[in-house]
Each structure stands twice: as structure tokens, then as C-alpha cells.
Tab-separated table of C-alpha atoms in Angstrom:
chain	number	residue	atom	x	y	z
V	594	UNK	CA	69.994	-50.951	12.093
V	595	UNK	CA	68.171	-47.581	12.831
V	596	UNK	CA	64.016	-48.116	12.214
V	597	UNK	CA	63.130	-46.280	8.635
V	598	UNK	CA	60.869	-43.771	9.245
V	599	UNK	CA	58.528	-44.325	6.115
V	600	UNK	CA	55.267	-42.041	7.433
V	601	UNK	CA	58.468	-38.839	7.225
V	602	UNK	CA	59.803	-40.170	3.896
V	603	UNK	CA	56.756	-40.140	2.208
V	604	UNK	CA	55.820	-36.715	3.941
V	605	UNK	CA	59.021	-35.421	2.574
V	606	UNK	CA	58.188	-36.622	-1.353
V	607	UNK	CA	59.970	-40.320	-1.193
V	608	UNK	CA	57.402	-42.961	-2.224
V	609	UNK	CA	58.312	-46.140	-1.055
V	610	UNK	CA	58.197	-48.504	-3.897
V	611	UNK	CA	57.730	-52.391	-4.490
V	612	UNK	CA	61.472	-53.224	-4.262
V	613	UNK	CA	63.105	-53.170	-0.370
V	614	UNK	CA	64.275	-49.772	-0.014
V	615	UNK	CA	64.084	-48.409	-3.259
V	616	UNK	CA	61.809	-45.075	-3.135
V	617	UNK	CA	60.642	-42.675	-5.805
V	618	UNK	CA	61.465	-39.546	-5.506
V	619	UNK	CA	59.138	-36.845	-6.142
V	620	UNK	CA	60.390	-33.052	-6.972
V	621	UNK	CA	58.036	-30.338	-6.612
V	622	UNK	CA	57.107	-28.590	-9.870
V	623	UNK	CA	55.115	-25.369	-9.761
V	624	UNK	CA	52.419	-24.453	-12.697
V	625	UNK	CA	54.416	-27.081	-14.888
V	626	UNK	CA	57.422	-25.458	-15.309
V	627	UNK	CA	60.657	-26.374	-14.646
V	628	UNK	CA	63.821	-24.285	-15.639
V	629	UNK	CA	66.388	-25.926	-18.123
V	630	UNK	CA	68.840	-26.185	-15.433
V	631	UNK	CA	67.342	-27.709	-13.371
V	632	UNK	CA	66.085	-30.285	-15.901
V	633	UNK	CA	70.113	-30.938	-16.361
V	634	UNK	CA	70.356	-31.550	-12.649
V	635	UNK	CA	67.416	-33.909	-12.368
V	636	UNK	CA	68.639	-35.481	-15.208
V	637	UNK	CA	72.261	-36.299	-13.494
V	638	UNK	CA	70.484	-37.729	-10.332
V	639	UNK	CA	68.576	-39.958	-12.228
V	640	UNK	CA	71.499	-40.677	-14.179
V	641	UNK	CA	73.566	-41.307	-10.836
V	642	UNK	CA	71.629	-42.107	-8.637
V	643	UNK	CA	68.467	-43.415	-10.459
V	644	UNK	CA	67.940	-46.046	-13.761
V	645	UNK	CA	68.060	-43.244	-16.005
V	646	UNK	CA	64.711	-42.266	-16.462
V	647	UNK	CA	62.359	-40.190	-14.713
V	648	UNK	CA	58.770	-40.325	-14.627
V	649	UNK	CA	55.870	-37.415	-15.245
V	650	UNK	CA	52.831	-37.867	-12.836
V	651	UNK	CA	49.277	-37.088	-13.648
V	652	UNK	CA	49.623	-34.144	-11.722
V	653	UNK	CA	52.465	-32.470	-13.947
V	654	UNK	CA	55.301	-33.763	-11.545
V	655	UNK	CA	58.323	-35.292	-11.995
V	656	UNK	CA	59.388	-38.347	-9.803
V	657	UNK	CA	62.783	-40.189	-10.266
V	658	UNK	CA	62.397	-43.514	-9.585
V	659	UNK	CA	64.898	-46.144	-7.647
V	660	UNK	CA	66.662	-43.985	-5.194
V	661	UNK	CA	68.360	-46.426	-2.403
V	662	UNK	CA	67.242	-45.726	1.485
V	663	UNK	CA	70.932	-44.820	1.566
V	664	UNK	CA	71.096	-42.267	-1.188
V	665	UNK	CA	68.598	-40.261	0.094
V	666	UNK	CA	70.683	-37.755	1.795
V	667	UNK	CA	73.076	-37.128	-0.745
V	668	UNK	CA	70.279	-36.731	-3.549
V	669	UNK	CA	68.568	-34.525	-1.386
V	670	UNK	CA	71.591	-32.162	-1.048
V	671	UNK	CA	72.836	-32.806	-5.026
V	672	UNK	CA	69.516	-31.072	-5.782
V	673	UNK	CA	69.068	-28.497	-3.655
V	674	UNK	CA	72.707	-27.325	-4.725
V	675	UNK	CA	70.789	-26.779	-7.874
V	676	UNK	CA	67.830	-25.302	-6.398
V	677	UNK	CA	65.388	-28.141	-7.365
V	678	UNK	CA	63.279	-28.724	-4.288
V	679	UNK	CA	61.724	-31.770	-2.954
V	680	UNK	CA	58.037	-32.862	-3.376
V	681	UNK	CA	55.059	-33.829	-1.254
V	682	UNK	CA	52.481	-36.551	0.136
V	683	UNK	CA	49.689	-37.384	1.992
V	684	UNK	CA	47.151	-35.035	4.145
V	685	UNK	CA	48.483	-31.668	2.719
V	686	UNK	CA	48.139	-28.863	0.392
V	687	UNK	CA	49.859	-30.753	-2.824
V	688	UNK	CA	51.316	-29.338	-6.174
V	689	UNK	CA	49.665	-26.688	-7.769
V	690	UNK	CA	48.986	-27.206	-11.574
V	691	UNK	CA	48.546	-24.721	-13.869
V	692	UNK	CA	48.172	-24.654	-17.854
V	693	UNK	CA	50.564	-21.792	-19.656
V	694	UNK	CA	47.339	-19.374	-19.213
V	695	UNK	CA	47.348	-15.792	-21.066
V	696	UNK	CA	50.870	-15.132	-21.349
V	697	UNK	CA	51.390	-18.358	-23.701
V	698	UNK	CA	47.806	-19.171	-25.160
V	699	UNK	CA	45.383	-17.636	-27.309
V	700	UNK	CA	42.307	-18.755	-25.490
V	701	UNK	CA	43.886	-18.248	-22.009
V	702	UNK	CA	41.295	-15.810	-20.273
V	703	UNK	CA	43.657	-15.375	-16.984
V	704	UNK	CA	47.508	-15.572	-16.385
V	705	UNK	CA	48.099	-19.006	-14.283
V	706	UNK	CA	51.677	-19.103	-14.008
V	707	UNK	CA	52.323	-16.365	-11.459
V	708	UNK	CA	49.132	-17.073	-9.748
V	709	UNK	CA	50.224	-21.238	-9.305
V	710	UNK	CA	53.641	-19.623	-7.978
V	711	UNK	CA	51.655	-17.342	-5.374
V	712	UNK	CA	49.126	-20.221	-4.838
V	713	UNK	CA	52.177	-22.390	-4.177
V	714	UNK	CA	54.035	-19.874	-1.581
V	715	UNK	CA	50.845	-19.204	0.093
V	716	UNK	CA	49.372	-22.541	0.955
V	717	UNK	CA	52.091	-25.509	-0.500
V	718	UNK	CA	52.897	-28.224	2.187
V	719	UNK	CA	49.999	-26.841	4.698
V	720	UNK	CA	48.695	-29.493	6.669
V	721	UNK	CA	44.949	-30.517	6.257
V	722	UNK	CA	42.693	-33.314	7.381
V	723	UNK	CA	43.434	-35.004	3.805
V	724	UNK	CA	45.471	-34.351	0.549
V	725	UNK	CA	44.082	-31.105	-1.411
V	726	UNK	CA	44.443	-30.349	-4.906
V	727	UNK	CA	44.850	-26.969	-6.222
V	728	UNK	CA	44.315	-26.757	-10.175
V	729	UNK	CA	44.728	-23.564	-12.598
V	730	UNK	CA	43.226	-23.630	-15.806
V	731	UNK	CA	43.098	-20.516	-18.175
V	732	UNK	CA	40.235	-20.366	-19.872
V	733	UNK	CA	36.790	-22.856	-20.258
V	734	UNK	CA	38.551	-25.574	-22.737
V	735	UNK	CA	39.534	-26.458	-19.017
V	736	UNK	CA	42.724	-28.333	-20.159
V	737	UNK	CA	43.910	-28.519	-16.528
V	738	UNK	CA	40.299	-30.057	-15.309
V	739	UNK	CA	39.522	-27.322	-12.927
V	740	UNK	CA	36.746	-29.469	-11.498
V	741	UNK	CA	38.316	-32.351	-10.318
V	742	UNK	CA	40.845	-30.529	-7.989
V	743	UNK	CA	39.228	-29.686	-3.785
V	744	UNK	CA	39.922	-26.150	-5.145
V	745	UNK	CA	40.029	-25.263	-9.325
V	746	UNK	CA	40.570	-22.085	-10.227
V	747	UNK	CA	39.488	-21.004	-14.012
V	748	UNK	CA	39.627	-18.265	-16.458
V	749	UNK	CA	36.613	-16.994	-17.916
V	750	UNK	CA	35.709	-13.456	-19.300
V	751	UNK	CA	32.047	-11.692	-18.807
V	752	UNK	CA	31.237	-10.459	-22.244
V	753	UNK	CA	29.395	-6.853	-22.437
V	754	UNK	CA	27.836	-5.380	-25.694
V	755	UNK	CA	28.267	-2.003	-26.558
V	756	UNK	CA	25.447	-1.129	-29.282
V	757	UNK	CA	26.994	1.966	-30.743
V	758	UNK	CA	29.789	0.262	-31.951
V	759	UNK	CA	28.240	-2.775	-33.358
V	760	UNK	CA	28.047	-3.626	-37.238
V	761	UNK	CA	25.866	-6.755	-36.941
V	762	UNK	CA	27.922	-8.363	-38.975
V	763	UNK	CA	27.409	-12.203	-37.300
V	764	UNK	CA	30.253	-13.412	-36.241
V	765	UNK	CA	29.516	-13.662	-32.177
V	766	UNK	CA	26.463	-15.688	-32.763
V	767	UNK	CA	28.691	-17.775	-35.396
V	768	UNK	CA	31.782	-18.367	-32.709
V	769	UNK	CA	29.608	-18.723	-29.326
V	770	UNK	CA	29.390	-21.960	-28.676
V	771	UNK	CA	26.596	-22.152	-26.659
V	772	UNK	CA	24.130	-19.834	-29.037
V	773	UNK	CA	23.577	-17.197	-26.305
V	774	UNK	CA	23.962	-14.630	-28.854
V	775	UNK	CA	21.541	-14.136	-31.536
V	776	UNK	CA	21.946	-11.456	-34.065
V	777	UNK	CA	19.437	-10.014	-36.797
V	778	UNK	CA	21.218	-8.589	-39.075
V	779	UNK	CA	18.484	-7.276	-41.087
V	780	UNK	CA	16.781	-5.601	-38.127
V	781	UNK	CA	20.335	-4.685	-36.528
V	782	UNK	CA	19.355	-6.163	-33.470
V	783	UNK	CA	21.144	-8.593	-30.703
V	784	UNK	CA	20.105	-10.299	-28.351
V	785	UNK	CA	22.573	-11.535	-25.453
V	786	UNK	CA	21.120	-14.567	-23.130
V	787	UNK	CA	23.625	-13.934	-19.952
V	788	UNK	CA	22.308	-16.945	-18.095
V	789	UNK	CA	23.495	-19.129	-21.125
V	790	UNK	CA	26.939	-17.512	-21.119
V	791	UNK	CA	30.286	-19.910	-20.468
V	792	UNK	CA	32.466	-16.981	-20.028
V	793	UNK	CA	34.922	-18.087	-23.067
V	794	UNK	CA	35.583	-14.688	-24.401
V	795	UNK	CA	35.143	-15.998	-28.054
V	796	UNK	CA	32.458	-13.302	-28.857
V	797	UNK	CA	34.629	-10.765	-27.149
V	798	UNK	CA	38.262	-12.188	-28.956
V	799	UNK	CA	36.352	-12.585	-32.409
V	800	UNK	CA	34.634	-9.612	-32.693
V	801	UNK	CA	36.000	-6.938	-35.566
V	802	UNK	CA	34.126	-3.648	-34.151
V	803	UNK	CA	34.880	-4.092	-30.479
V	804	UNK	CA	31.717	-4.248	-29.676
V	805	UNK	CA	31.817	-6.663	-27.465
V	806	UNK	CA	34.009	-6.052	-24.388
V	807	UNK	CA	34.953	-8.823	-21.983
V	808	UNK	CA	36.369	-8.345	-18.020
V	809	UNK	CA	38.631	-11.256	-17.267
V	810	UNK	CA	38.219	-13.114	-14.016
V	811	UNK	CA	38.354	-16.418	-12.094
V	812	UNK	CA	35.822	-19.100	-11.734
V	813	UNK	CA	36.231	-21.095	-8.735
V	814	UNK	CA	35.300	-25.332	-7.655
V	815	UNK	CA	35.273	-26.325	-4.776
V	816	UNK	CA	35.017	-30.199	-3.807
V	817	UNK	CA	36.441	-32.049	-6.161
V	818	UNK	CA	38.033	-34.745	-6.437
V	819	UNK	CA	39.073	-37.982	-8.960
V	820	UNK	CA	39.985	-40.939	-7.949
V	821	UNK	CA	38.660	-43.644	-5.303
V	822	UNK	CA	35.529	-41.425	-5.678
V	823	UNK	CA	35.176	-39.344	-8.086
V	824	UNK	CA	32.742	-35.821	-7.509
V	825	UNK	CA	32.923	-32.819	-9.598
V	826	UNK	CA	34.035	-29.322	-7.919
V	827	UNK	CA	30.927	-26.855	-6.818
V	828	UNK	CA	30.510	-23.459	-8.477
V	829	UNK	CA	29.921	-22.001	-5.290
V	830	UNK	CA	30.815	-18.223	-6.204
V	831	UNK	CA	30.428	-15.874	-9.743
V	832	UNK	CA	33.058	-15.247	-11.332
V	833	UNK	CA	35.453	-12.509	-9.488
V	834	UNK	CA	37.283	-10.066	-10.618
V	835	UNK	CA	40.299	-9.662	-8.115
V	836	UNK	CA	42.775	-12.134	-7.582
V	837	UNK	CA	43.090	-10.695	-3.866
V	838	UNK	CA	39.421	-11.751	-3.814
V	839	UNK	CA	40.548	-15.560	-4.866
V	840	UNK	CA	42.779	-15.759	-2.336
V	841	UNK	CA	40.318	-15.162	0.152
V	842	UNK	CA	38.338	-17.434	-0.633
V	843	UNK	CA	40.999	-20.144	-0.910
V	844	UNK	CA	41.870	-18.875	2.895
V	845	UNK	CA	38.201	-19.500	3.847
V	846	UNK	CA	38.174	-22.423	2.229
V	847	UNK	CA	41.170	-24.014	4.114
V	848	UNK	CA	39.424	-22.345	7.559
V	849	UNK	CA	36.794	-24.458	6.814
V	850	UNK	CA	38.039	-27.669	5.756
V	851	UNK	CA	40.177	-27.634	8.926
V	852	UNK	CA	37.212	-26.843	10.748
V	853	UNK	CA	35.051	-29.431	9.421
V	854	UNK	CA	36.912	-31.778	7.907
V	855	UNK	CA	37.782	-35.020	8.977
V	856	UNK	CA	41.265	-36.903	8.963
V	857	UNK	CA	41.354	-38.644	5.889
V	858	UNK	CA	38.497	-36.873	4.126
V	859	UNK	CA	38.495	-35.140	0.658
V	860	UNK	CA	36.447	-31.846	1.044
V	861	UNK	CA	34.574	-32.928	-1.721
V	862	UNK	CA	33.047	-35.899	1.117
V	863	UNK	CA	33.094	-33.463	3.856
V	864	UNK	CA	30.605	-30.595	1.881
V	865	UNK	CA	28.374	-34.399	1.105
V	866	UNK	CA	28.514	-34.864	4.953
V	867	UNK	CA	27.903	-31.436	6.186
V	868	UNK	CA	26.526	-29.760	3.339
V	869	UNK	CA	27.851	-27.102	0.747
V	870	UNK	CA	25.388	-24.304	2.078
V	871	UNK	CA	27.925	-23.819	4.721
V	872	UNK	CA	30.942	-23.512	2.801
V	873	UNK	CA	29.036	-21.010	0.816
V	874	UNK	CA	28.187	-18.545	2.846
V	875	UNK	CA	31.768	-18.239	3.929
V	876	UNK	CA	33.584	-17.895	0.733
V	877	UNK	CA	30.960	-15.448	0.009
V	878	UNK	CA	31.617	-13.603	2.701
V	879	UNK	CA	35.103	-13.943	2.425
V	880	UNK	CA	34.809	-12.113	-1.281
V	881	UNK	CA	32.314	-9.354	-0.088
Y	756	UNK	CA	23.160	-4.972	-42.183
Y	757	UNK	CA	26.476	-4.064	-43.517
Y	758	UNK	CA	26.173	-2.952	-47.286
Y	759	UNK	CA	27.105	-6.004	-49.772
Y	760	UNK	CA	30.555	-5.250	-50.487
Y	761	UNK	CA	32.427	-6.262	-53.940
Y	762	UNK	CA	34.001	-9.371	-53.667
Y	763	UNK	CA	38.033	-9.570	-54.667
Y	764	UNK	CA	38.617	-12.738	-53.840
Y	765	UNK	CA	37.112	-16.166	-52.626
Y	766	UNK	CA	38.726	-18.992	-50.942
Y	767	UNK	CA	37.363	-22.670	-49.656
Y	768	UNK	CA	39.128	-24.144	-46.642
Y	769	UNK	CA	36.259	-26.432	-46.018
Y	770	UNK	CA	38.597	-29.313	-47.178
Y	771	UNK	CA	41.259	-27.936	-44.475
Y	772	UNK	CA	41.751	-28.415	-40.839
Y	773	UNK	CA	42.962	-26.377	-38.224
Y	774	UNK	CA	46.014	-24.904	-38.494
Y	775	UNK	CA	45.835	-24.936	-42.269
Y	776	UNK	CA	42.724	-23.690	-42.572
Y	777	UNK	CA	43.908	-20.042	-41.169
Y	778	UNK	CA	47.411	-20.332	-43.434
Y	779	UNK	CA	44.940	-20.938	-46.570
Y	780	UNK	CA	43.092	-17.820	-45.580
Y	781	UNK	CA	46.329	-15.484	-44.760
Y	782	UNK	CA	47.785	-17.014	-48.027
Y	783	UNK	CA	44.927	-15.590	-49.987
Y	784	UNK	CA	45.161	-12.530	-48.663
Y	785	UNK	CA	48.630	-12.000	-49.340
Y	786	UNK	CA	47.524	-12.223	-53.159
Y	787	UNK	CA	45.565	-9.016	-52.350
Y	788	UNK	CA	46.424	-5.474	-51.591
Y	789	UNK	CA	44.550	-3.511	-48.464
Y	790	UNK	CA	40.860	-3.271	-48.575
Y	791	UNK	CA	40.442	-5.302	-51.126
Y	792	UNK	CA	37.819	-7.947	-49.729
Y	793	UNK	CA	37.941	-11.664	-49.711
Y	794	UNK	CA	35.027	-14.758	-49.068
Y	795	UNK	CA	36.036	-17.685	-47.066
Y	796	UNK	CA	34.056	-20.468	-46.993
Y	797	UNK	CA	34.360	-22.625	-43.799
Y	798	UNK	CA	32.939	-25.355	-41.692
Y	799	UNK	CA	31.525	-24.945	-38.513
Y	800	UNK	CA	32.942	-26.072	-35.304
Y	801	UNK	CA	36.872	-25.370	-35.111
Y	802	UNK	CA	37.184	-23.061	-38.469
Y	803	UNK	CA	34.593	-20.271	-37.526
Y	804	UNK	CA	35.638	-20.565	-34.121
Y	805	UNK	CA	39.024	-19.593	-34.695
Y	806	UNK	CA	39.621	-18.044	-38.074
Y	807	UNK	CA	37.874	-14.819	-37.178
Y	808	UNK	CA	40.075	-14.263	-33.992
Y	809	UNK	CA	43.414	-14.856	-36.216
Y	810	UNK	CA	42.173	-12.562	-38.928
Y	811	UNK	CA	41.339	-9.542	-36.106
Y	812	UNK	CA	44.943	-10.718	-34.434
Y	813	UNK	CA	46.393	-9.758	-37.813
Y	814	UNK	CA	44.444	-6.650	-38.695
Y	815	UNK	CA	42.303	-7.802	-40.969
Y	816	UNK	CA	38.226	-6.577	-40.636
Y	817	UNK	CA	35.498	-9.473	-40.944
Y	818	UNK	CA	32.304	-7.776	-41.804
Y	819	UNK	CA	29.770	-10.474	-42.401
Y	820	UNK	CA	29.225	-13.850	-41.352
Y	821	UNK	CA	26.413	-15.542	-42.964
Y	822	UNK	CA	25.458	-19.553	-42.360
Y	823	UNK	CA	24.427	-21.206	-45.655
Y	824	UNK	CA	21.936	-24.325	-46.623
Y	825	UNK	CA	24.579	-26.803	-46.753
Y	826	UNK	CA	26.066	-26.498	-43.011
Y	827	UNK	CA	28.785	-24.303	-43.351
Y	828	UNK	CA	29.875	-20.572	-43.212
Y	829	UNK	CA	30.444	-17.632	-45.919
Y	830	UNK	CA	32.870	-14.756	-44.270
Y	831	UNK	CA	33.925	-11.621	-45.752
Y	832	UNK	CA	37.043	-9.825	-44.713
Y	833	UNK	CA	38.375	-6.945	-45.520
Y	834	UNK	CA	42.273	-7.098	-45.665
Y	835	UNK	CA	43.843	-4.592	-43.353
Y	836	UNK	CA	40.614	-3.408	-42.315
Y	837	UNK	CA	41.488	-2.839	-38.372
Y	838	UNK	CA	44.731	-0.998	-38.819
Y	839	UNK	CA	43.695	1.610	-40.931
């Protein structure tokens, strides 16, 4: 019998499990989202093919476990009929998570979905010294855990205060969570402390003169990473304003992990080993 | 300062939790007609972090938020305030 090439299964999504030539098979989800249909196919391999049951990673993918070495081919082509594709592993550019964002949720300060699909075309599958995480979270509840991907992206809004149409009526000191705002009512003064400011929005969402006015942009991490070691993403840049400027930096952050990165280390390790000042100055640049 | 307004109405939802503490408030506004004004008591934390939002999401014009002794908030809305 032929020798199984495991090192190409796994690259191609099949994780080889406990029991002799049984793998799980992971599908590649963008953002979270996966179309009914293809739900209904997935659902028939696992049916088929599978025990019946599929399981939902960490990561917001679906894997169907107990495919037999001699399935694979067939369950490969039974769901790309449907136009479910396959997953990834190891030293590459991995799924790209994403909460619903703006166009689904009232805090969302950015939409993710669109940008997790554009992330995903751009840079899924690319190969890099080790496995890299790209996370999308909307807003600064930070349900997708910006920080613990090698590259988070999240929503935030800058607030500004327009004085001539403010009423001093309270209620962005009474909804910032982070008392940056301070209003006298009596006085009819405000005070704004920018260096305290999150970037939530809730001053700008909340307030009933329009006072307050809010651009939206993205917040990136760089670094991160959660499990044998865990390190929380770097807030290496302000918040921009241009999602062409976010890509940019993502593409001078890849330049520079495959520059200085070695095999089978996070980013988060190499910026320890090398430094962050470096990384840095070239997503900075990169943004200019 | 905005100028003390009459109050219509008054509701508590400090015994509430989100979501029912925004379907109290938009049920005691249904009991008024526009800009008539109603006081909502509520906690801190969640309620006065969201309630305000939903009531400008539905048109409705806060126009004083004051913190009191015991921890939580007074709010006065106006009902339809932002549309007109």
C-alpha cells in the first residue's frame, strides 16, 4: 500500500485523529458564516460519510469528524459540488474570524463581514514561518478577542464634541465607561480627556443633540497569540481611518514576519526576540 | 442646564434587567402622547449604558441625566423629541 502523506493531509484541512485512518475534516468558514445550503451539504457528509455530527472549533470552524483515509476523495468532491471549500493547518495564514460587526449589531463600530471575506481572499492559505491568526471584532466589547490573534483588527470610533450643539444634558459622562467625559451642567461646560478615550462610540451613539460626532475606524494588534504561550497583541498604530490603510499594514506585517520570523515561531515570539520597534516603524510607514 | 421640564410620567426599571428594562421604558411611553415627558429611574452599568441609545434609535429626546445619592440614575425624555 501507497505511503499516506499525513504532512499534505493536514496542510489540506484533514486532522489525523486517534483512530488508524480516521481524520477530521476541517471546512473553511469565513467571518462565521456559512450559507444554509451549504449547512445541508455538510450535514449529508457527515451524515454519509461521518458519525453524524460535526464539530465547531474555537476558531468559528466547522470540522466533521471520522472521515476514512479512503473517503477522502469523494468527500472532497461531494463538497465542492456544493461549493463548501476545504480548510487549513499548520505554518499558514488560517481562518479569518469575524463577529457580525455594524451591519448586524448595535455596538458594532466597523463592518467585519466583508472585510474577513477580503482579509480571507487576500492573504488565506499564505505560507508563513508559523500558523497566523487573523481576528475581526466590531467594536471594544471585543467579542472576537482581537488581542489574542498575530493580527486583530477592531472597531472603535474617535468621538469629537461640537459645543454649539450641546445641551449639557449628562448623558455622555453617564454612558462613558471610562469617565473621560465630565460635564457641568450648571456651568455648561465639558470637558473631554482624549488620552482616556476607548473609542466605543457610546458618547457619540447616546447622545440626543448630536453633539458628539464619532469617525469610525480600525484598531490594530499585532503579536498575539493564546495557547502554549499566551501574549497579548501590540497596539502598534492609532486608530486608522481607511481600510486600504489596514491592508497595508497587514501586507507589511506579513513582509516582516517572513523576513524575520523563524520556522515555527508565532510573531508574537519573534517581536520578543527581535523587538517590536522594528515592526513599528514599518506598519507606520506602510499607513503614511 | 436645560430648564426643569414638567414631568408626565415616571417609571422605575431599577428592578429590571436588560432587555426588559428598555421594553418597560418604551411601554411607558406608549401611555403618552408626543412631547409629553417621562422620568426613568435606572441603575448604572448596563441600563444607562444602553437605554439612552434605544430611546435616540426610536426618536425619542433625553434631556437630562442626573446621578442620585443612592447609586442610580434619574433620566428625562421627551417622547418623540428627535423627529419633530
Amino acid at each position: 500500500m501507497a505511503e499516506v502523506d499525513y504532512a499534505t493531509l493536514k496542510k489540506g484541512g484533514f486532522m489525523r485523529q486517534i483512530q488508524t485512518d480516521q481524520f477530521s475534516m476541517r471546512l473553511k468558514v469565513i467571518g462565521g458564516q456559512l450559507k444554509a445550503e451549504h449547512l445541508q451539504k455538510i450535514s449529508e457528509v457527515a451524515k454519509k460519510y461521518g458519525k453524524g455530527y460535526i464539530h465547531l472549533t474555537s476558531r468559528q470552524g466547522v470540522e466533521i469528524p471520522f472521515i476514512s483515509l479512503k473517503d477522502i476523495e469523494e468527500v472532497k468532491k461531494e463538497l465542492s459540488s456544493a461549493g463548501v471549500s476545504i480548510g487549513v493547518c499548520g505554518p499558514r495564514v488560517r481562518t479569518v474570524t469575524a463577529c457580525q460587526g455594524s451591519t448586524i449589531c448595535p455596538s458594532g463600530a466597523i463592518e467585519t463581514s466583508a472585510l474577513a471575506e477580503e482579509l480571507d481572499t487576500r492573504y488565506f492559505g499564505r505560507e508563513l514561518p508559523h500558523k497566523f491568526k487573523i481576528g475581526i471584532t466590531g467594536c471594544k466589547n471585543n467579542c472576537l478577542k482581537a488581542e489574542e490573534n498575530d493580527l486583530g483588527i477592531k472597531g472603535g470610533i474617535s468621538p469629537e464634541w461640537n459645543k454649539q450643539d450641546c445641551t449639557y444634558c449628562g448623558v455622555c459622562e453617564a454612558v462613558c465607561p471610562v469617565n473621560a467625559v465630565k460635564v457641568d451642567k450648571d456651568k455648561s461646560e465639558l470637558s473631554f480627556t482624549e488620552s482616556a478615550c476607548v473609542y466605543c462610540g457610546k458618547c457619540v451613539k447616546s447622545c440626543p443633540s448630536s453633539a458628539w460626532q464619532g469617525k469610525n475606524g480600525y484598531f490594530l494588534s499585532f503579536g498575539g497569540m493564546f495557547g502554549n504561550e499566551i501574549k497579548e497583541g501590540l497596539h502598534l498604530l492609532p486608530l486608522l481611518f481607511d481600510k486600504e490603510k489596514v491592508f497595508k499594514a497587514v501586507d507589511a506585517t506579513v513582509k516582516f514576519y517572513q523576513n524575520n520570523g523563524k520556522g515555527g515561531e508565532r510573531l508574537g515570539r519573534t517581536l520578543i526576540r527581535v523587538g517590536s520597534g522594528g515592526l513599528k516603524k514599518e506598519v507606520e510607514e506602510a499607513v503614511q | 442646564m436645560s430648564d426643569a421640564l414638567q414631568i408626565d410620567a415616571r417609571v422605575d426599571i431599577t428592578t429590571v434587567v436588560c432587555p426588559v428594562t428598555f421594553v418597560k421604558t418604551k411601554v411607558a411611553l406608549e401611555e403618552l402622547e408626543d412631547g409629553q415627558v417621562l422620568e426613568v429611574r435606572l441603575n448604572d452599568g448596563e441600563p444607562i449604558q444602553n437605554v439612552p441609545r434605544s430611546l435616540k434609535d426610536e426618536g425619542h429626546k433625553v434631556t437630562n441625566v442626573t446621578k442620585t445619592e443612592d447609586g442610580t440614575w434619574l433620566l428625562t425624555v421627551v417622547k418623540g423629541g428627535l423627529s419633530s
